Amino acid sequence: YNLTVLISGNGSNLQALIDACASSILPNTRIAHVISNRKAAYGLERAAKASIPTTYHNLVPYKKKHPQTDEGTAAARMEYDAELANIITSLDPQPDVIVCAGWMHILTPDFLNPIANAGIKVINLHPALPGEFAGAGAIERAWEAGKKGEIKRTGVMIHEVIAEVDAGEAIVTEVVVLKEGEGLDELEERIHKVEHGLIVKGTRLTLEKIKK
Ligand code: GRF
């Protein structure tokens, strides 16, 4: 099987996938391409170290082609997403699954439609439970809610990507119980460890569903 992994940052989840492919926890699976929307993403270094081809897909040139208005920005994002889909569907071989591992862009139908037409699945890691804390800063918002006694647990999920943020069908979830008086960095540490296991499990479950 072939994976394309989308990243924006440190790439610790990408690393978990690299290691899982190398140790056959993900059998006959390879990460054929890594794409980042940020040039400085350390995940690009991790990919290079693992001899995985990378692409830096930069939004700036698209923004420059449009006025700095809401409509202009939306148009830029649509073109950016359409080109991202084109980059991926032009890969040979095409990936079976695209894994969003800390990818900090909202994927629009301009990306999702051509990808779905090519029969490629898209899954996303989100450090919250289904229906909770959608969007950025999920771990911090869960930590704040815990401090106020509003929740006793949060969690991590891998879900199918649809055009609504962090809202697709959950593939696998894992609960993380909050600890009284725990610092945000401690919770983040515990959640990232859960992410690293879950992103491999979610990818394996998705690949197992693909008849080959
Ligand atoms: C995850 O919590 C992801 O949701 C957020 O950052 C973490 C991914 O980090 N964007 P990494 O880049 O995989 O280390």
Tab-separated table of C-alpha atoms and ligand atoms in Angstrom:
chain	number	residue	atom	x	y	z
A	1	TYR	CA	0.000	0.000	0.000
A	2	ASN	CA	1.055	3.596	-0.602
A	3	LEU	CA	0.459	6.536	1.736
A	4	THR	CA	0.729	10.269	1.198
A	5	VAL	CA	1.097	12.124	4.506
A	6	LEU	CA	0.150	15.811	4.897
A	7	ILE	CA	1.930	17.735	7.668
A	8	SER	CA	2.362	21.295	8.922
A	9	GLY	CA	4.694	20.991	11.900
A	10	ASN	CA	6.930	18.806	13.998
A	11	GLY	CA	5.826	15.587	12.284
A	12	SER	CA	5.914	13.333	15.355
A	13	ASN	CA	2.847	11.544	13.974
A	14	LEU	CA	4.543	11.236	10.586
A	15	GLN	CA	7.496	9.717	12.451
A	16	ALA	CA	5.176	7.188	14.092
A	17	LEU	CA	3.966	6.166	10.610
A	18	ILE	CA	7.523	6.015	9.226
A	19	ASP	CA	8.539	3.738	12.099
A	20	ALA	CA	5.409	1.571	11.743
A	21	CYS	CA	6.102	1.025	8.021
A	22	ALA	CA	9.775	0.227	8.710
A	23	SER	CA	8.905	-2.299	11.425
A	24	SER	CA	6.021	-3.855	9.425
A	25	ILE	CA	3.466	-2.920	12.055
A	26	LEU	CA	1.918	-1.513	8.881
A	27	PRO	CA	2.666	-4.480	6.583
A	28	ASN	CA	3.564	-3.899	2.901
A	29	THR	CA	2.928	-0.211	3.366
A	30	ARG	CA	5.172	2.677	2.447
A	31	ILE	CA	4.917	6.447	2.737
A	32	ALA	CA	5.543	7.377	-0.885
A	33	HIS	CA	5.207	11.158	-0.432
A	34	VAL	CA	5.045	13.824	2.283
A	35	ILE	CA	3.501	17.231	1.602
A	36	SER	CA	3.758	20.223	3.933
A	37	ASN	CA	2.099	23.627	3.763
A	38	ARG	CA	4.955	25.049	5.845
A	39	LYS	CA	8.541	25.200	4.589
A	40	ALA	CA	9.938	25.109	8.128
A	41	ALA	CA	7.986	21.987	9.156
A	42	TYR	CA	10.450	19.688	10.923
A	43	GLY	CA	8.435	16.810	9.503
A	44	LEU	CA	10.058	17.586	6.131
A	45	GLU	CA	13.435	16.776	7.709
A	46	ARG	CA	12.048	13.543	9.130
A	47	ALA	CA	10.824	12.553	5.659
A	48	ALA	CA	14.142	13.454	4.035
A	49	LYS	CA	15.999	11.379	6.655
A	50	ALA	CA	13.755	8.448	5.718
A	51	SER	CA	14.432	9.103	1.974
A	52	ILE	CA	10.763	9.948	1.402
A	53	PRO	CA	10.105	12.449	-1.426
A	54	THR	CA	8.614	15.706	-0.132
A	55	THR	CA	6.697	18.629	-1.571
A	56	TYR	CA	6.345	22.061	0.017
A	57	HIS	CA	3.002	23.336	-1.223
A	58	ASN	CA	3.071	27.066	-0.547
A	59	LEU	CA	-0.119	29.103	-0.255
A	60	VAL	CA	1.575	32.506	-0.744
A	61	PRO	CA	1.797	32.479	-4.576
A	62	TYR	CA	-1.949	31.710	-4.706
A	63	LYS	CA	-2.753	34.554	-2.306
A	64	LYS	CA	-0.624	36.952	-4.411
A	65	LYS	CA	-2.835	36.247	-7.424
A	66	HIS	CA	-5.945	37.442	-5.610
A	67	PRO	CA	-7.083	40.608	-3.762
A	68	GLN	CA	-6.634	40.541	0.015
A	69	THR	CA	-10.374	40.226	0.569
A	70	ASP	CA	-12.471	37.332	1.942
A	71	GLU	CA	-13.471	36.405	-1.602
A	72	GLY	CA	-9.867	36.696	-2.784
A	73	THR	CA	-8.624	34.495	0.028
A	74	ALA	CA	-11.336	31.914	-0.618
A	75	ALA	CA	-10.440	31.863	-4.320
A	76	ALA	CA	-6.766	31.427	-3.447
A	77	ARG	CA	-7.596	28.527	-1.132
A	78	MET	CA	-9.726	26.841	-3.798
A	79	GLU	CA	-6.917	27.035	-6.361
A	80	TYR	CA	-4.405	25.888	-3.741
A	81	ASP	CA	-6.569	22.896	-2.850
A	82	ALA	CA	-7.250	21.984	-6.481
A	83	GLU	CA	-3.506	22.003	-7.158
A	84	LEU	CA	-2.859	19.931	-4.011
A	85	ALA	CA	-5.288	17.319	-5.354
A	86	ASN	CA	-3.549	17.496	-8.740
A	87	ILE	CA	-0.128	16.954	-7.157
A	88	ILE	CA	-1.427	13.860	-5.347
A	89	THR	CA	-3.443	12.324	-8.211
A	90	SER	CA	-0.402	12.838	-10.480
A	91	LEU	CA	1.793	10.728	-8.176
A	92	ASP	CA	2.761	7.391	-9.649
A	93	PRO	CA	1.654	5.202	-7.975
A	94	GLN	CA	-1.239	7.142	-6.532
A	95	PRO	CA	-1.654	6.723	-2.763
A	96	ASP	CA	-4.307	4.398	-1.390
A	97	VAL	CA	-4.791	6.682	1.605
A	98	ILE	CA	-3.896	10.281	2.412
A	99	VAL	CA	-3.145	10.718	6.129
A	100	CYS	CA	-3.475	14.245	7.577
A	101	ALA	CA	-0.995	14.195	10.473
A	102	GLY	CA	-1.048	17.624	12.060
A	103	TRP	CA	-2.149	19.237	8.780
A	104	MET	CA	-3.408	22.671	9.815
A	105	HIS	CA	-5.490	23.600	6.762
A	106	ILE	CA	-9.195	23.010	6.237
A	107	LEU	CA	-9.533	20.772	3.166
A	108	THR	CA	-12.229	22.129	0.846
A	109	PRO	CA	-14.341	20.264	-1.742
A	110	ASP	CA	-11.869	21.541	-4.376
A	111	PHE	CA	-9.473	19.047	-2.834
A	112	LEU	CA	-11.843	16.382	-1.526
A	113	ASN	CA	-13.922	15.907	-4.694
A	114	PRO	CA	-11.094	15.112	-7.165
A	115	ILE	CA	-9.451	12.930	-4.502
A	116	ALA	CA	-12.677	10.993	-3.897
A	117	ASN	CA	-13.116	10.650	-7.698
A	118	ALA	CA	-9.656	9.088	-7.828
A	119	GLY	CA	-10.798	6.547	-5.200
A	120	ILE	CA	-8.344	7.833	-2.598
A	121	LYS	CA	-9.398	7.869	1.079
A	122	VAL	CA	-8.480	10.791	3.351
A	123	ILE	CA	-8.162	10.350	7.117
A	124	ASN	CA	-7.279	12.895	9.794
A	125	LEU	CA	-5.865	12.853	13.289
A	126	HIS	CA	-7.669	15.162	15.694
A	127	PRO	CA	-6.750	15.365	19.378
A	128	ALA	CA	-10.329	15.369	20.685
A	129	LEU	CA	-13.314	13.014	20.799
A	130	PRO	CA	-16.006	13.052	18.083
A	131	GLY	CA	-18.139	16.186	18.267
A	132	GLU	CA	-15.887	17.880	20.842
A	133	PHE	CA	-13.398	20.738	20.449
A	134	ALA	CA	-13.328	20.777	16.641
A	135	GLY	CA	-10.679	23.001	15.060
A	136	ALA	CA	-7.298	24.251	16.276
A	137	GLY	CA	-6.180	24.342	19.899
A	138	ALA	CA	-8.311	21.327	20.840
A	139	ILE	CA	-5.961	20.066	23.561
A	140	GLU	CA	-5.766	23.455	25.268
A	141	ARG	CA	-9.555	23.914	25.150
A	142	ALA	CA	-10.045	20.465	26.690
A	143	TRP	CA	-7.490	21.291	29.388
A	144	GLU	CA	-9.306	24.579	30.197
A	145	ALA	CA	-12.664	22.756	30.358
A	146	GLY	CA	-11.091	20.185	32.676
A	147	LYS	CA	-9.753	22.893	34.984
A	148	LYS	CA	-13.286	24.291	35.232
A	149	GLY	CA	-14.591	20.829	36.076
A	150	GLU	CA	-16.713	20.790	32.892
A	151	ILE	CA	-15.229	17.531	31.620
A	152	LYS	CA	-13.368	14.618	33.222
A	153	ARG	CA	-11.890	13.230	30.005
A	154	THR	CA	-10.910	14.159	26.485
A	155	GLY	CA	-9.315	11.961	23.828
A	156	VAL	CA	-7.991	11.473	20.315
A	157	MET	CA	-9.670	10.306	17.132
A	158	ILE	CA	-8.810	9.312	13.609
A	159	HIS	CA	-11.691	10.136	11.287
A	160	GLU	CA	-12.602	10.170	7.611
A	161	VAL	CA	-12.202	13.660	6.190
A	162	ILE	CA	-15.283	15.420	4.849
A	163	ALA	CA	-15.742	19.094	3.929
A	164	GLU	CA	-16.695	20.004	7.535
A	165	VAL	CA	-13.835	20.514	10.030
A	166	ASP	CA	-12.998	17.437	12.134
A	167	ALA	CA	-16.498	16.078	11.555
A	168	GLY	CA	-16.140	12.924	9.448
A	169	GLU	CA	-17.019	9.391	10.576
A	170	ALA	CA	-14.694	8.281	13.408
A	171	ILE	CA	-12.523	5.297	12.496
A	172	VAL	CA	-10.970	4.833	15.932
A	173	THR	CA	-10.968	6.844	19.141
A	174	GLU	CA	-9.111	6.660	22.442
A	175	VAL	CA	-10.192	8.351	25.682
A	176	VAL	CA	-7.631	10.302	27.725
A	177	VAL	CA	-8.720	10.821	31.355
A	178	LEU	CA	-7.770	14.258	32.720
A	179	LYS	CA	-5.603	14.427	35.835
A	180	GLU	CA	-6.403	16.893	38.637
A	181	GLY	CA	-3.995	19.862	38.572
A	182	GLU	CA	-2.075	18.553	35.545
A	183	GLY	CA	-0.244	21.201	33.492
A	184	LEU	CA	-1.128	21.772	29.809
A	185	ASP	CA	2.285	20.555	28.720
A	186	GLU	CA	1.840	17.321	30.668
A	187	LEU	CA	-1.566	16.721	29.061
A	188	GLU	CA	-0.153	17.532	25.612
A	189	GLU	CA	2.655	15.050	26.228
A	190	ARG	CA	0.181	12.304	27.182
A	191	ILE	CA	-2.111	13.108	24.251
A	192	HIS	CA	0.701	13.114	21.685
A	193	LYS	CA	1.715	9.637	22.897
A	194	VAL	CA	-1.855	8.444	22.326
A	195	GLU	CA	-1.837	10.126	18.883
A	196	HIS	CA	1.264	8.199	17.857
A	197	GLY	CA	-0.399	4.874	18.535
A	198	LEU	CA	-3.781	5.840	17.160
A	199	ILE	CA	-2.555	7.233	13.839
A	200	VAL	CA	-0.964	3.853	13.070
A	201	LYS	CA	-4.068	1.932	14.204
A	202	GLY	CA	-6.396	4.233	12.223
A	203	THR	CA	-4.261	3.894	9.110
A	204	ARG	CA	-4.130	0.087	9.454
A	205	LEU	CA	-7.915	-0.132	9.898
A	206	THR	CA	-8.416	2.065	6.813
A	207	LEU	CA	-6.015	-0.025	4.698
A	208	GLU	CA	-7.671	-3.258	5.849
A	209	LYS	CA	-10.967	-1.952	4.468
A	210	ILE	CA	-9.384	-1.452	1.049
A	211	LYS	CA	-9.613	-4.668	-0.990
A	212	LYS	CA	-6.463	-5.003	-3.074
B	1	GRF	C1	-1.527	17.022	16.725
B	1	GRF	O1	-2.096	17.258	18.003
B	1	GRF	C2	-2.257	17.795	15.691
B	1	GRF	O2	-3.632	17.753	15.828
B	1	GRF	C3	-1.710	19.177	15.963
B	1	GRF	O3	-0.353	18.991	16.298
B	1	GRF	C4	-0.185	17.637	16.618
B	1	GRF	C5	0.554	16.993	15.478
B	1	GRF	O4	1.839	17.184	15.747
B	1	GRF	N1	-1.797	19.986	14.830
B	1	GRF	P1	2.964	16.515	14.814
B	1	GRF	O5	3.247	17.536	13.742
B	1	GRF	O6	2.438	15.234	14.239
B	1	GRF	O7	4.075	16.307	15.793
